[in-house]
C-alpha positions as CSV (number, residue, x, y, z in Angstrom):
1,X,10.6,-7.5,14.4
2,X,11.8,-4.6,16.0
3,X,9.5,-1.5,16.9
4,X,10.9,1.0,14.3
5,X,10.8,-2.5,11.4
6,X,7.3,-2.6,12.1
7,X,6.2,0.5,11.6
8,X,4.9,1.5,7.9
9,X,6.0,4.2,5.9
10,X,4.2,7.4,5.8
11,X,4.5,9.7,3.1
12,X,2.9,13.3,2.6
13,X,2.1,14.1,-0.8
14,X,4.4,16.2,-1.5
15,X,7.4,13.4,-0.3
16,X,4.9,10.9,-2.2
17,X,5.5,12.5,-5.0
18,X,9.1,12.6,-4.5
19,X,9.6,8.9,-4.1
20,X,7.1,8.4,-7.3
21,X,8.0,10.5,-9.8
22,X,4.8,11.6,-9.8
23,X,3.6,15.5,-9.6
24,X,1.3,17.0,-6.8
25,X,-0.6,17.7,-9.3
26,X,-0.8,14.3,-11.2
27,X,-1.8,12.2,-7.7
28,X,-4.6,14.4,-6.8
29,X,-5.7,13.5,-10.5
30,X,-5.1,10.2,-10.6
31,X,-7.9,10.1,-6.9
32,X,-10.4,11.9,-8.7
33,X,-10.5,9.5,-11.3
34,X,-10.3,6.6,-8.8
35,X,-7.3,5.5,-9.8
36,X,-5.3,6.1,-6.5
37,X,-7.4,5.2,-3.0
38,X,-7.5,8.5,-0.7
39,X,-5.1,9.0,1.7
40,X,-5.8,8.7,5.5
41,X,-6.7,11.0,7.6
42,X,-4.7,12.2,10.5
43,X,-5.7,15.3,12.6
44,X,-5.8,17.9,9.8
45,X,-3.0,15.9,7.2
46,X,-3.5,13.2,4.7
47,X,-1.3,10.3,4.8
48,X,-0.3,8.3,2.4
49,X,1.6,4.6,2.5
50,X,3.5,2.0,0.6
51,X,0.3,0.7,-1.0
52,X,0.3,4.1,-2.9
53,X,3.6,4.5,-4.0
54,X,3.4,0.8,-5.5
55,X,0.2,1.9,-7.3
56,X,1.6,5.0,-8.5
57,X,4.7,2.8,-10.0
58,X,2.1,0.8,-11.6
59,X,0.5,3.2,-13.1
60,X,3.1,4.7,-14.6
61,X,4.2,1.2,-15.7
62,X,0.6,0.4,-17.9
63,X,1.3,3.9,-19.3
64,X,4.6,3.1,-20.6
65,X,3.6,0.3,-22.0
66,X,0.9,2.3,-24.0
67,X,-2.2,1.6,-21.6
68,X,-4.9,4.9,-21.3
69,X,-5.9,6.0,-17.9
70,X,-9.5,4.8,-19.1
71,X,-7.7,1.1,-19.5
72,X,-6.6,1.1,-16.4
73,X,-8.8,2.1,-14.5
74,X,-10.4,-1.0,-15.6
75,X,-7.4,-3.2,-15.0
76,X,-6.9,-1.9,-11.7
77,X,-10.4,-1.9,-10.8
78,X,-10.4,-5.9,-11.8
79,X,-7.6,-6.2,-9.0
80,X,-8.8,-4.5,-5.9
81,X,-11.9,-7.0,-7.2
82,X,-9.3,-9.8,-6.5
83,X,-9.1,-11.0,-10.2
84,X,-5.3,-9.9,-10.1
85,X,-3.0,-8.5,-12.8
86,X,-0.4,-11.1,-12.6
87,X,-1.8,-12.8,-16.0
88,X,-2.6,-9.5,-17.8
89,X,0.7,-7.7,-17.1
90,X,2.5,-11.1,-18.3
91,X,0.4,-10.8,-21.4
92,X,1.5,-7.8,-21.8
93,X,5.2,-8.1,-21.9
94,X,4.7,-11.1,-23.9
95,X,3.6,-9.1,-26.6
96,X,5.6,-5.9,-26.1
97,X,8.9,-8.0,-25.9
98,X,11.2,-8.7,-29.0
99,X,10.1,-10.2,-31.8
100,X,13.3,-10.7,-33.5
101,X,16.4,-12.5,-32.2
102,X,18.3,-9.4,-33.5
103,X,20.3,-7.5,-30.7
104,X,20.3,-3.7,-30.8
105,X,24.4,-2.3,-31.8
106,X,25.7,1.0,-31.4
107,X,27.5,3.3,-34.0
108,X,29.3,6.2,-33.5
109,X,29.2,9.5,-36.0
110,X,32.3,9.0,-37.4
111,X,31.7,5.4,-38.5
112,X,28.2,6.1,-40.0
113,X,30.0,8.8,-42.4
114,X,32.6,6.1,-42.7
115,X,29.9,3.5,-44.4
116,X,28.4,5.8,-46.5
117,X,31.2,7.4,-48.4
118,X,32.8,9.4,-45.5
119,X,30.8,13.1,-46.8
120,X,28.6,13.9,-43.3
121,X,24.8,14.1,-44.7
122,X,22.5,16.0,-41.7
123,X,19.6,15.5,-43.9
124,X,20.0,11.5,-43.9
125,X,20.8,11.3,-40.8
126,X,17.6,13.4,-39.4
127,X,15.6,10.9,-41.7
128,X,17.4,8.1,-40.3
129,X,16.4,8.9,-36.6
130,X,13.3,9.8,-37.9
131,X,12.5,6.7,-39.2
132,X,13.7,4.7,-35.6
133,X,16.6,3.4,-37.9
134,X,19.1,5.2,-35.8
135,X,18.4,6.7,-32.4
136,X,19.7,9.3,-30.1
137,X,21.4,8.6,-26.8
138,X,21.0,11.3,-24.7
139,X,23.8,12.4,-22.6
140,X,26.7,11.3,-24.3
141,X,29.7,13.1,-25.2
142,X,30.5,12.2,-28.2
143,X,28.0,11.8,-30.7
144,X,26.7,8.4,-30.9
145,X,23.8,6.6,-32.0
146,X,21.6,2.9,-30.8
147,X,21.3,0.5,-34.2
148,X,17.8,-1.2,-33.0
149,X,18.5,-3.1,-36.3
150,X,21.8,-3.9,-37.2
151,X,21.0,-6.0,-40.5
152,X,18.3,-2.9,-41.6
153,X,21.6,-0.5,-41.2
154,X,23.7,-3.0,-43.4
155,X,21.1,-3.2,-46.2
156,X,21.3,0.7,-46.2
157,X,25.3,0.4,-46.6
158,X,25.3,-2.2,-49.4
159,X,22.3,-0.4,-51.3
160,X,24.0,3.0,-51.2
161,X,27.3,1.0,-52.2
162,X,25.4,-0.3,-55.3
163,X,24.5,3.4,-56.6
164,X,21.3,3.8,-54.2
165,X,21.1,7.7,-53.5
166,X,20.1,8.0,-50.0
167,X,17.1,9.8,-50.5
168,X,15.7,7.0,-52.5
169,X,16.7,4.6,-49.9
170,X,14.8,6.0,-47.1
171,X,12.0,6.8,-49.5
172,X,12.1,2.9,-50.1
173,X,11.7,1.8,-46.5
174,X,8.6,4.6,-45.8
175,X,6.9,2.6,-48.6
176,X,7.9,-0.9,-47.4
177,X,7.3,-0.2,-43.6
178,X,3.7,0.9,-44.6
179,X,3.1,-2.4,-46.6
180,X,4.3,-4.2,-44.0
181,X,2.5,-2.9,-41.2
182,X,-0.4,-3.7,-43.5
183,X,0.6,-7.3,-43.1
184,X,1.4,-7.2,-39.5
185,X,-2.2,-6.0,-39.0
186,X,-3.7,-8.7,-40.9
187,X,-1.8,-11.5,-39.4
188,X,-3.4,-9.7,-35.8
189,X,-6.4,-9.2,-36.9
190,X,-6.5,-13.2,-38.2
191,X,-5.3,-14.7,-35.0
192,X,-7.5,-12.4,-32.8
193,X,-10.4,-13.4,-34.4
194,X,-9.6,-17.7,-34.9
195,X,-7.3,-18.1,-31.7
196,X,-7.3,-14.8,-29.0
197,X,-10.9,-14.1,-28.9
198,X,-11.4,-16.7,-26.3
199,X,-8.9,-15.5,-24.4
200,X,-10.0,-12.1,-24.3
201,X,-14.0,-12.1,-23.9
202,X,-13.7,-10.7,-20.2
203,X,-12.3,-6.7,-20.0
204,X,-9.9,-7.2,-18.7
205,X,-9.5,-11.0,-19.0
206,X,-9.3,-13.2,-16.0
207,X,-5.5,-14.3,-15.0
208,X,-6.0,-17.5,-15.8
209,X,-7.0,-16.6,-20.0
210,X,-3.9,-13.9,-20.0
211,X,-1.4,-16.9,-18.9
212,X,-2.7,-19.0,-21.8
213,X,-3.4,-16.0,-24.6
214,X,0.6,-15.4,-23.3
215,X,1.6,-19.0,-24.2
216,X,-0.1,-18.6,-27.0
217,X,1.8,-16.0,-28.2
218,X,5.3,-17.3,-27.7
219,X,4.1,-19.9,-30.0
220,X,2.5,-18.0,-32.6
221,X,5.7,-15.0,-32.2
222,X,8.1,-16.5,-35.3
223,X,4.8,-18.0,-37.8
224,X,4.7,-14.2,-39.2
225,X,7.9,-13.9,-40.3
226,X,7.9,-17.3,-41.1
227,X,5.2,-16.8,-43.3
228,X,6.7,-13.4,-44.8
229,X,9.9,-15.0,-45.4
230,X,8.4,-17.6,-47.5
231,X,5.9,-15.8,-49.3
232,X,8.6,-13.4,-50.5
233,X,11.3,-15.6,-51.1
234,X,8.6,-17.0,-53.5
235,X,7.4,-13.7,-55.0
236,X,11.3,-12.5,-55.6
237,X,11.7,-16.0,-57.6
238,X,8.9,-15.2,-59.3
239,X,9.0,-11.9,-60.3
240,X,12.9,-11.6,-60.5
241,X,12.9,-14.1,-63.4
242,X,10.5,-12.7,-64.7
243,X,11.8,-8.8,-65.3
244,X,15.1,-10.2,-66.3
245,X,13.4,-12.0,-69.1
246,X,11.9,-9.0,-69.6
247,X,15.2,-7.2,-69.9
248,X,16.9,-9.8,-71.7
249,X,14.6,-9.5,-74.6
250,X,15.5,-7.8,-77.7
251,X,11.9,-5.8,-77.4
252,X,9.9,-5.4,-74.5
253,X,6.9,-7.8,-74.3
254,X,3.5,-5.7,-74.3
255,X,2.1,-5.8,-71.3
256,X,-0.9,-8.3,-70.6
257,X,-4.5,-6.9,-70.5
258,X,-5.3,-8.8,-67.7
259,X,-2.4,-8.7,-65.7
260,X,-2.5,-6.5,-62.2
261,X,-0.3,-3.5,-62.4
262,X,0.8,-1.8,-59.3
263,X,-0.1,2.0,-58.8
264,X,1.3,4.4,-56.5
265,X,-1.6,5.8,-54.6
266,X,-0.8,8.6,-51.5
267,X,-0.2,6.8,-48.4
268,X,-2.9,9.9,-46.5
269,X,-5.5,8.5,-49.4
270,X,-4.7,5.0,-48.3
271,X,-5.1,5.5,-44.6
272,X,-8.6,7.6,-45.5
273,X,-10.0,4.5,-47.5
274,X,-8.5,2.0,-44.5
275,X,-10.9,4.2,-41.9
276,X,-13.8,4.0,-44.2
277,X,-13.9,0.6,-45.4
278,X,-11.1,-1.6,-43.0
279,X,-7.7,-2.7,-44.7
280,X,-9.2,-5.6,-46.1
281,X,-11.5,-3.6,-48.3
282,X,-9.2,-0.9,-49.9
283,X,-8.3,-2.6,-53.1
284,X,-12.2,-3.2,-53.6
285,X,-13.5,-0.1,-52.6
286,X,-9.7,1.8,-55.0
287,X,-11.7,-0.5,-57.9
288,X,-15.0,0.4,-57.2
289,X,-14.6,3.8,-56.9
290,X,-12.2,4.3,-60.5
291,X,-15.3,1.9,-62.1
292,X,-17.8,4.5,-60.8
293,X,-15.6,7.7,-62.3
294,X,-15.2,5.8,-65.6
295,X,-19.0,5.5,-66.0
296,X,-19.7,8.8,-65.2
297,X,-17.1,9.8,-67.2
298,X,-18.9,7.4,-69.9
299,X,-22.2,8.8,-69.1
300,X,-21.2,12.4,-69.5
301,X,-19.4,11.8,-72.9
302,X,-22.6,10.3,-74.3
303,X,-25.0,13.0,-73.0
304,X,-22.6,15.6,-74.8
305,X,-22.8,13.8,-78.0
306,X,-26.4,13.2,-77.5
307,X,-26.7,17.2,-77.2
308,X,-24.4,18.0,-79.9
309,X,-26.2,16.0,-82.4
310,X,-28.1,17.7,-84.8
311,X,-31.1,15.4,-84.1
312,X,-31.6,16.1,-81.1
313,X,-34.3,18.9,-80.8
Protein backbone atom coordinates (compact mmCIF):
# COMPACT_ATOMS: atom_id res chain seq x y z
CA UNK A 1 0.00 0.00 0.00
CA UNK A 2 1.23 3.28 -0.79
CA UNK A 3 1.87 5.99 2.03
CA UNK A 4 -1.03 8.39 1.03
CA UNK A 5 -3.52 4.65 0.58
CA UNK A 6 -2.76 4.06 3.98
CA UNK A 7 -3.61 6.90 5.66
CA UNK A 8 -7.32 7.30 7.10
CA UNK A 9 -9.61 9.90 6.43
CA UNK A 10 -10.01 12.71 8.71
CA UNK A 11 -13.01 14.76 8.75
CA UNK A 12 -13.81 17.92 10.89
CA UNK A 13 -17.23 18.20 11.88
CA UNK A 14 -18.29 20.54 9.89
CA UNK A 15 -16.78 18.43 6.55
CA UNK A 16 -18.33 15.35 8.61
CA UNK A 17 -21.30 16.78 8.25
CA UNK A 18 -20.89 17.45 4.73
CA UNK A 19 -20.20 13.90 3.64
CA UNK A 20 -23.17 12.66 6.04
CA UNK A 21 -25.97 14.57 5.51
CA UNK A 22 -25.99 15.23 8.83
CA UNK A 23 -26.20 18.91 10.65
CA UNK A 24 -23.56 20.24 13.12
CA UNK A 25 -25.99 20.37 15.10
CA UNK A 26 -27.56 16.82 14.83
CA UNK A 27 -23.87 14.96 15.47
CA UNK A 28 -23.16 16.82 18.57
CA UNK A 29 -26.69 15.35 19.49
CA UNK A 30 -26.45 12.22 18.40
CA UNK A 31 -22.65 12.06 21.09
CA UNK A 32 -24.55 13.26 23.90
CA UNK A 33 -26.94 10.59 23.59
CA UNK A 34 -24.15 8.00 22.95
CA UNK A 35 -25.03 7.35 19.85
CA UNK A 36 -21.92 8.57 17.95
CA UNK A 37 -18.26 7.78 19.84
CA UNK A 38 -16.34 11.25 20.50
CA UNK A 39 -14.04 12.36 18.15
CA UNK A 40 -10.24 12.40 18.74
CA UNK A 41 -8.43 14.76 20.05
CA UNK A 42 -5.70 16.53 18.21
CA UNK A 43 -3.89 19.69 19.73
CA UNK A 44 -7.00 21.88 20.26
CA UNK A 45 -9.37 20.06 17.15
CA UNK A 46 -11.58 17.08 17.25
CA UNK A 47 -11.18 14.58 14.55
CA UNK A 48 -13.36 12.50 13.29
CA UNK A 49 -12.92 9.23 10.83
CA UNK A 50 -14.63 6.70 8.56
CA UNK A 51 -16.00 4.76 11.58
CA UNK A 52 -18.23 7.88 12.11
CA UNK A 53 -19.46 8.68 8.91
CA UNK A 54 -20.48 4.88 8.56
CA UNK A 55 -22.37 5.27 11.89
CA UNK A 56 -23.96 8.41 10.93
CA UNK A 57 -25.26 6.55 7.61
CA UNK A 58 -26.54 3.96 9.84
CA UNK A 59 -28.27 5.92 11.76
CA UNK A 60 -29.94 7.66 9.48
CA UNK A 61 -30.76 4.22 7.87
CA UNK A 62 -32.70 2.62 11.32
CA UNK A 63 -34.50 6.07 11.16
CA UNK A 64 -35.79 5.67 7.78
CA UNK A 65 -36.92 2.56 8.36
CA UNK A 66 -38.97 3.92 11.32
CA UNK A 67 -36.44 3.03 14.28
CA UNK A 68 -36.47 5.80 17.46
CA UNK A 69 -33.22 7.09 18.57
CA UNK A 70 -34.18 5.25 21.94
CA UNK A 71 -34.27 1.87 19.61
CA UNK A 72 -31.12 2.40 18.51
CA UNK A 73 -29.36 3.21 20.81
CA UNK A 74 -30.01 -0.18 21.92
CA UNK A 75 -29.32 -1.83 18.59
CA UNK A 76 -26.12 -0.07 18.29
CA UNK A 77 -25.15 -0.57 21.74
CA UNK A 78 -25.79 -4.61 21.14
CA UNK A 79 -23.03 -4.09 18.34
CA UNK A 80 -20.08 -2.26 19.77
CA UNK A 81 -20.98 -5.41 22.39
CA UNK A 82 -20.07 -7.60 19.39
CA UNK A 83 -23.66 -9.19 19.01
CA UNK A 84 -23.74 -7.51 15.45
CA UNK A 85 -26.68 -6.04 13.41
CA UNK A 86 -26.25 -8.22 10.47
CA UNK A 87 -29.40 -10.45 11.60
CA UNK A 88 -31.49 -7.56 12.88
CA UNK A 89 -31.05 -5.24 9.92
CA UNK A 90 -31.97 -8.35 7.57
CA UNK A 91 -35.00 -8.74 9.71
CA UNK A 92 -35.73 -5.70 9.12
CA UNK A 93 -35.89 -5.45 5.36
CA UNK A 94 -37.50 -8.64 5.43
CA UNK A 95 -40.38 -7.16 6.90
CA UNK A 96 -40.29 -3.61 5.42
CA UNK A 97 -39.95 -5.22 1.77
CA UNK A 98 -43.06 -5.84 -0.52
CA UNK A 99 -45.57 -7.83 0.34
CA UNK A 100 -47.36 -8.02 -2.89
CA UNK A 101 -45.95 -9.11 -6.24
CA UNK A 102 -47.62 -5.96 -7.65
CA UNK A 103 -45.03 -3.39 -9.39
CA UNK A 104 -45.56 0.24 -8.81
CA UNK A 105 -46.81 2.19 -12.54
CA UNK A 106 -46.80 5.72 -13.37
CA UNK A 107 -49.66 7.89 -14.72
CA UNK A 108 -49.55 11.09 -16.11
CA UNK A 109 -52.38 14.09 -15.43
CA UNK A 110 -53.82 13.89 -18.54
CA UNK A 111 -54.48 10.16 -18.55
CA UNK A 112 -55.93 10.15 -15.00
CA UNK A 113 -58.65 12.82 -16.32
CA UNK A 114 -58.73 10.49 -19.30
CA UNK A 115 -60.09 7.30 -17.03
CA UNK A 116 -62.36 9.13 -15.13
CA UNK A 117 -64.55 10.94 -17.68
CA UNK A 118 -61.90 13.43 -18.91
CA UNK A 119 -63.55 16.65 -16.43
CA UNK A 120 -60.09 17.44 -14.14
CA UNK A 121 -61.40 16.87 -10.30
CA UNK A 122 -58.59 18.75 -7.79
CA UNK A 123 -60.70 17.57 -4.98
CA UNK A 124 -60.23 13.68 -5.96
CA UNK A 125 -57.12 14.00 -6.78
CA UNK A 126 -55.88 15.73 -3.37
CA UNK A 127 -57.83 12.65 -1.71
CA UNK A 128 -56.22 10.32 -3.96
CA UNK A 129 -52.58 11.43 -2.92
CA UNK A 130 -53.98 11.68 0.28
CA UNK A 131 -54.90 8.33 0.65
CA UNK A 132 -51.11 7.00 -0.90
CA UNK A 133 -53.26 5.88 -3.94
CA UNK A 134 -51.46 8.25 -6.16
CA UNK A 135 -48.28 9.98 -5.26
CA UNK A 136 -46.26 13.06 -6.16
CA UNK A 137 -42.95 12.97 -7.94
CA UNK A 138 -41.16 15.79 -7.15
CA UNK A 139 -39.26 17.57 -9.75
CA UNK A 140 -40.93 16.74 -12.76
CA UNK A 141 -42.00 18.85 -15.42
CA UNK A 142 -44.95 17.72 -16.31
CA UNK A 143 -47.29 16.68 -13.95
CA UNK A 144 -47.13 13.16 -13.13
CA UNK A 145 -47.99 10.80 -10.54
CA UNK A 146 -46.34 6.98 -8.96
CA UNK A 147 -49.45 4.21 -9.04
CA UNK A 148 -48.01 2.08 -5.85
CA UNK A 149 -51.04 -0.02 -6.88
CA UNK A 150 -51.93 -0.38 -10.23
CA UNK A 151 -54.93 -2.99 -9.78
CA UNK A 152 -56.30 -0.43 -6.63
CA UNK A 153 -56.30 2.48 -9.44
CA UNK A 154 -58.19 0.08 -11.96
CA UNK A 155 -60.94 -0.78 -9.37
CA UNK A 156 -61.36 3.07 -8.99
CA UNK A 157 -61.78 3.33 -12.94
CA UNK A 158 -64.36 0.42 -13.40
CA UNK A 159 -66.36 1.53 -10.13
CA UNK A 160 -66.60 5.15 -11.23
CA UNK A 161 -67.48 3.63 -14.86
CA UNK A 162 -70.39 1.70 -13.13
CA UNK A 163 -72.01 5.00 -11.66
CA UNK A 164 -69.68 5.22 -8.46
CA UNK A 165 -69.41 9.11 -7.65
CA UNK A 166 -65.95 9.58 -6.59
CA UNK A 167 -66.56 10.88 -3.32
CA UNK A 168 -68.21 7.61 -2.42
CA UNK A 169 -65.41 5.76 -3.76
CA UNK A 170 -62.72 7.10 -1.69
CA UNK A 171 -65.09 7.20 1.22
CA UNK A 172 -65.23 3.30 0.48
CA UNK A 173 -61.62 2.59 0.66
CA UNK A 174 -61.09 4.93 4.16
CA UNK A 175 -63.59 2.36 5.60
CA UNK A 176 -62.13 -0.76 4.04
CA UNK A 177 -58.35 0.31 4.69
CA UNK A 178 -59.40 0.66 8.47
CA UNK A 179 -61.05 -2.86 8.52
CA UNK A 180 -58.28 -4.13 7.00
CA UNK A 181 -55.63 -2.90 9.01
CA UNK A 182 -57.72 -4.42 11.77
CA UNK A 183 -56.97 -7.70 10.22
CA UNK A 184 -53.36 -7.06 9.42
CA UNK A 185 -52.94 -6.37 13.17
CA UNK A 186 -54.51 -9.55 14.23
CA UNK A 187 -52.75 -11.75 11.90
CA UNK A 188 -49.29 -9.86 13.74
CA UNK A 189 -50.47 -10.00 16.81
CA UNK A 190 -51.30 -14.06 16.29
CA UNK A 191 -47.98 -15.04 14.85
CA UNK A 192 -45.96 -12.77 17.30
CA UNK A 193 -47.38 -14.48 20.07
CA UNK A 194 -47.44 -18.57 18.57
CA UNK A 195 -44.24 -18.25 16.21
CA UNK A 196 -41.91 -14.73 16.72
CA UNK A 197 -41.87 -14.57 20.36
CA UNK A 198 -39.00 -16.93 20.49
CA UNK A 199 -37.22 -15.12 18.21
CA UNK A 200 -37.51 -11.99 19.83
CA UNK A 201 -37.05 -12.54 23.71
CA UNK A 202 -33.47 -10.74 23.62
CA UNK A 203 -33.81 -6.62 22.94
CA UNK A 204 -32.51 -6.54 20.45
CA UNK A 205 -32.33 -10.24 19.49
CA UNK A 206 -29.17 -12.07 18.87
CA UNK A 207 -28.08 -12.43 14.99
CA UNK A 208 -28.52 -15.74 14.95
CA UNK A 209 -32.84 -15.49 16.07
CA UNK A 210 -33.15 -12.35 13.45
CA UNK A 211 -31.78 -14.75 10.48
CA UNK A 212 -34.40 -17.31 11.53
CA UNK A 213 -37.51 -14.82 12.66
CA UNK A 214 -36.36 -13.47 8.78
CA UNK A 215 -36.89 -16.90 7.28
CA UNK A 216 -39.75 -17.09 9.04
CA UNK A 217 -41.20 -14.37 7.58
CA UNK A 218 -40.69 -15.12 3.91
CA UNK A 219 -42.60 -18.04 4.64
CA UNK A 220 -45.44 -16.79 6.60
CA UNK A 221 -45.43 -13.26 3.93
CA UNK A 222 -48.38 -14.65 1.32
CA UNK A 223 -50.64 -16.95 4.34
CA UNK A 224 -52.41 -13.36 5.02
CA UNK A 225 -53.57 -12.68 1.90
CA UNK A 226 -54.06 -16.17 1.43
CA UNK A 227 -56.19 -16.27 4.13
CA UNK A 228 -58.07 -12.95 3.18
CA UNK A 229 -58.59 -14.01 -0.16
CA UNK A 230 -60.34 -17.04 0.94
CA UNK A 231 -62.32 -15.87 3.66
CA UNK A 232 -63.87 -13.23 1.34
CA UNK A 233 -64.23 -15.08 -1.60
CA UNK A 234 -66.40 -17.16 0.80
CA UNK A 235 -68.22 -14.24 2.55
CA UNK A 236 -69.06 -12.57 -1.09
CA UNK A 237 -70.61 -16.15 -2.11
CA UNK A 238 -72.37 -15.92 0.85
CA UNK A 239 -73.75 -12.78 1.26
CA UNK A 240 -74.03 -11.88 -2.57
CA UNK A 241 -76.62 -14.71 -2.88
CA UNK A 242 -78.05 -13.83 -0.30
CA UNK A 243 -79.09 -9.87 -1.03
CA UNK A 244 -80.00 -10.86 -4.42
CA UNK A 245 -82.61 -13.17 -3.05
CA UNK A 246 -83.38 -10.51 -1.04
CA UNK A 247 -83.92 -8.30 -4.08
CA UNK A 248 -85.49 -10.76 -6.13
CA UNK A 249 -88.35 -11.21 -3.78
CA UNK A 250 -91.59 -9.68 -4.40
CA UNK A 251 -91.40 -8.29 -0.55
CA UNK A 252 -88.56 -7.91 1.47
CA UNK A 253 -88.03 -10.62 4.08
CA UNK A 254 -88.16 -9.10 7.79
CA UNK A 255 -85.13 -9.15 9.11
CA UNK A 256 -84.16 -12.00 11.61
CA UNK A 257 -84.15 -11.11 15.41
CA UNK A 258 -81.14 -12.81 15.91
CA UNK A 259 -79.14 -12.07 13.06
CA UNK A 260 -75.90 -9.47 13.47
CA UNK A 261 -76.55 -6.26 11.82
CA UNK A 262 -73.65 -4.10 10.94
CA UNK A 263 -73.54 -0.44 12.39
CA UNK A 264 -71.51 2.41 11.41
CA UNK A 265 -69.71 3.55 14.51
CA UNK A 266 -67.00 6.75 14.14
CA UNK A 267 -63.69 5.47 13.25
CA UNK A 268 -62.11 8.23 16.34
CA UNK A 269 -64.80 6.16 18.70
CA UNK A 270 -63.38 2.98 17.39
CA UNK A 271 -59.68 3.77 17.80
CA UNK A 272 -60.70 5.22 21.65
CA UNK A 273 -62.38 1.72 22.53
CA UNK A 274 -59.19 -0.16 20.62
CA UNK A 275 -56.72 1.88 23.39
CA UNK A 276 -58.96 1.00 26.18
CA UNK A 277 -59.76 -2.44 25.81
CA UNK A 278 -57.16 -3.90 22.67
CA UNK A 279 -58.86 -4.66 19.12
CA UNK A 280 -59.86 -7.92 20.18
CA UNK A 281 -62.24 -6.49 22.73
CA UNK A 282 -64.16 -3.72 20.90
CA UNK A 283 -67.24 -5.60 19.78
CA UNK A 284 -67.56 -6.85 23.49
CA UNK A 285 -66.87 -3.86 25.28
CA UNK A 286 -69.51 -1.65 21.92
CA UNK A 287 -72.07 -4.60 23.50
CA UNK A 288 -71.48 -4.12 26.87
CA UNK A 289 -71.53 -0.68 26.99
CA UNK A 290 -75.23 -0.26 24.79
CA UNK A 291 -76.51 -3.27 27.44
CA UNK A 292 -75.43 -0.99 30.28
CA UNK A 293 -77.34 2.33 28.62
CA UNK A 294 -80.36 0.16 28.00
CA UNK A 295 -80.68 -0.73 31.65
CA UNK A 296 -80.16 2.47 32.92
CA UNK A 297 -82.33 3.61 30.45
CA UNK A 298 -84.75 0.71 31.90
CA UNK A 299 -84.04 1.62 35.38
CA UNK A 300 -84.79 5.31 34.92
CA UNK A 301 -88.22 4.60 33.10
CA UNK A 302 -89.35 2.53 36.04
CA UNK A 303 -88.27 4.92 38.85
CA UNK A 304 -90.37 7.62 36.85
CA UNK A 305 -93.41 5.49 36.77
CA UNK A 306 -92.77 4.43 40.29
CA UNK A 307 -92.85 8.26 41.21
CA UNK A 308 -95.69 9.16 39.10
CA UNK A 309 -97.93 6.59 40.52
CA UNK A 310 -100.49 7.70 42.74
CA UNK A 311 -99.45 5.05 45.33
CA UNK A 312 -96.54 5.98 45.88
CA UNK A 313 -96.46 8.41 49.02
Amino acid sequence: MSEQSAVRPEYRIEDLAHHSGATVRTIRAYQDRGLLPRPERRGRSNVYGDSHLARLRQIADLLDRGYTLASIKELLDAWDTGRGLGGVLGLVAEVQGPWTDEEAARITRAELDARFGGTPDEEAVREAVELGVLERIPGREAEEYLVPSPQELAVAVELYAAGVPLSAITGHLRELREQVEHIAGRFLEFTTEHVFARYLEHRPPTDSDAAEAATMVRRLRPLAQQTVDAELARAMRILATRHLQIHLSPEAPPARDDEPRPVQIPADTIRAVQKLVGAENIATFVTAATECELNKRTLDALTANALNSPTVH
